[in-house]
Amino acid sequence: MSGFFALMAALTVSTTLWLSTSISNGSSSGNPRSKHVSVVTMLLSNELGPQEVE
């Protein structure tokens, strides 16, 4: 169960970082950090299962 909470926490942090980076730059394209965070978020979503993937 603790692993699930760890994944949720990491996903929340990744999403928050991605949003804050996108807002501060006006666009997520062309930014290595945003791209990295997007990839991490996607990987975490895959780990959580298909029901979490949009």
PDB file of C-alpha atoms in Angstrom:
ATOM      1  CA  MET A   1       0.000   0.000   0.000  1.00  0.00           C
ATOM      2  CA  SER A   2       2.869   2.364   0.765  1.00  0.00           C
ATOM      3  CA  GLY A   3       4.124   1.842  -2.784  1.00  0.00           C
ATOM      4  CA  PHE A   4       0.802   3.050  -4.144  1.00  0.00           C
ATOM      5  CA  PHE A   5       0.952   6.220  -2.039  1.00  0.00           C
ATOM      6  CA  ALA A   6       4.550   6.778  -3.154  1.00  0.00           C
ATOM      7  CA  LEU A   7       3.485   6.564  -6.793  1.00  0.00           C
ATOM      8  CA  MET A   8       0.571   8.937  -6.217  1.00  0.00           C
ATOM      9  CA  ALA A   9       2.855  11.408  -4.442  1.00  0.00           C
ATOM     10  CA  ALA A  10       5.424  11.242  -7.232  1.00  0.00           C
ATOM     11  CA  LEU A  11       2.703  11.682  -9.853  1.00  0.00           C
ATOM     12  CA  THR A  12       1.306  14.706  -8.019  1.00  0.00           C
ATOM     13  CA  VAL A  13       4.757  16.284  -7.726  1.00  0.00           C
ATOM     14  CA  SER A  14       5.535  15.599 -11.383  1.00  0.00           C
ATOM     15  CA  THR A  15       2.233  17.095 -12.498  1.00  0.00           C
ATOM     16  CA  THR A  16       2.749  20.160 -10.304  1.00  0.00           C
ATOM     17  CA  LEU A  17       6.260  20.678 -11.656  1.00  0.00           C
ATOM     18  CA  TRP A  18       5.039  20.278 -15.226  1.00  0.00           C
ATOM     19  CA  LEU A  19       2.205  22.767 -14.701  1.00  0.00           C
ATOM     20  CA  SER A  20       4.411  25.350 -12.983  1.00  0.00           C
ATOM     21  CA  THR A  21       7.078  24.994 -15.674  1.00  0.00           C
ATOM     22  CA  SER A  22       4.510  25.294 -18.468  1.00  0.00           C
ATOM     23  CA  ILE A  23       2.935  28.361 -16.880  1.00  0.00           C
ATOM     24  CA  SER A  24       6.258  30.121 -16.286  1.00  0.00           C
ATOM     25  CA  ASN A  25       7.404  29.455 -19.863  1.00  0.00           C
ATOM     26  CA  GLY A  26       4.041  29.939 -21.546  1.00  0.00           C
ATOM     27  CA  SER A  27       4.628  26.703 -23.451  1.00  0.00           C
ATOM     28  CA  SER A  28       5.881  23.218 -22.591  1.00  0.00           C
ATOM     29  CA  SER A  29       7.468  22.679 -26.020  1.00  0.00           C
ATOM     30  CA  GLY A  30      11.210  23.068 -26.401  1.00  0.00           C
ATOM     31  CA  ASN A  31      11.904  22.911 -22.666  1.00  0.00           C
ATOM     32  CA  PRO A  32      14.049  19.917 -21.611  1.00  0.00           C
ATOM     33  CA  ARG A  33      12.738  19.972 -18.043  1.00  0.00           C
ATOM     34  CA  SER A  34       9.081  20.049 -19.126  1.00  0.00           C
ATOM     35  CA  LYS A  35       9.730  17.258 -21.599  1.00  0.00           C
ATOM     36  CA  HIS A  36      11.447  15.193 -18.910  1.00  0.00           C
ATOM     37  CA  VAL A  37       8.651  15.740 -16.398  1.00  0.00           C
ATOM     38  CA  SER A  38       6.056  14.837 -19.043  1.00  0.00           C
ATOM     39  CA  VAL A  39       7.876  11.567 -19.706  1.00  0.00           C
ATOM     40  CA  VAL A  40       8.103  10.813 -15.981  1.00  0.00           C
ATOM     41  CA  THR A  41       4.399  11.561 -15.538  1.00  0.00           C
ATOM     42  CA  MET A  42       3.541   9.290 -18.481  1.00  0.00           C
ATOM     43  CA  LEU A  43       5.683   6.466 -17.065  1.00  0.00           C
ATOM     44  CA  LEU A  44       4.083   6.836 -13.627  1.00  0.00           C
ATOM     45  CA  SER A  45       0.629   6.778 -15.222  1.00  0.00           C
ATOM     46  CA  ASN A  46       1.536   3.540 -16.993  1.00  0.00           C
ATOM     47  CA  GLU A  47       2.701   2.081 -13.682  1.00  0.00           C
ATOM     48  CA  LEU A  48      -0.607   2.943 -12.036  1.00  0.00           C
ATOM     49  CA  GLY A  49      -2.529   1.065 -14.687  1.00  0.00           C
ATOM     50  CA  PRO A  50      -4.565   1.650 -17.861  1.00  0.00           C
ATOM     51  CA  GLN A  51      -7.445   3.270 -15.971  1.00  0.00           C
ATOM     52  CA  GLU A  52      -5.174   6.222 -15.113  1.00  0.00           C
ATOM     53  CA  VAL A  53      -4.015   6.830 -18.682  1.00  0.00           C
ATOM     54  CA  GLU A  54      -5.993   9.426 -20.642  1.00  0.00           C
TER      55      GLU A  54
END
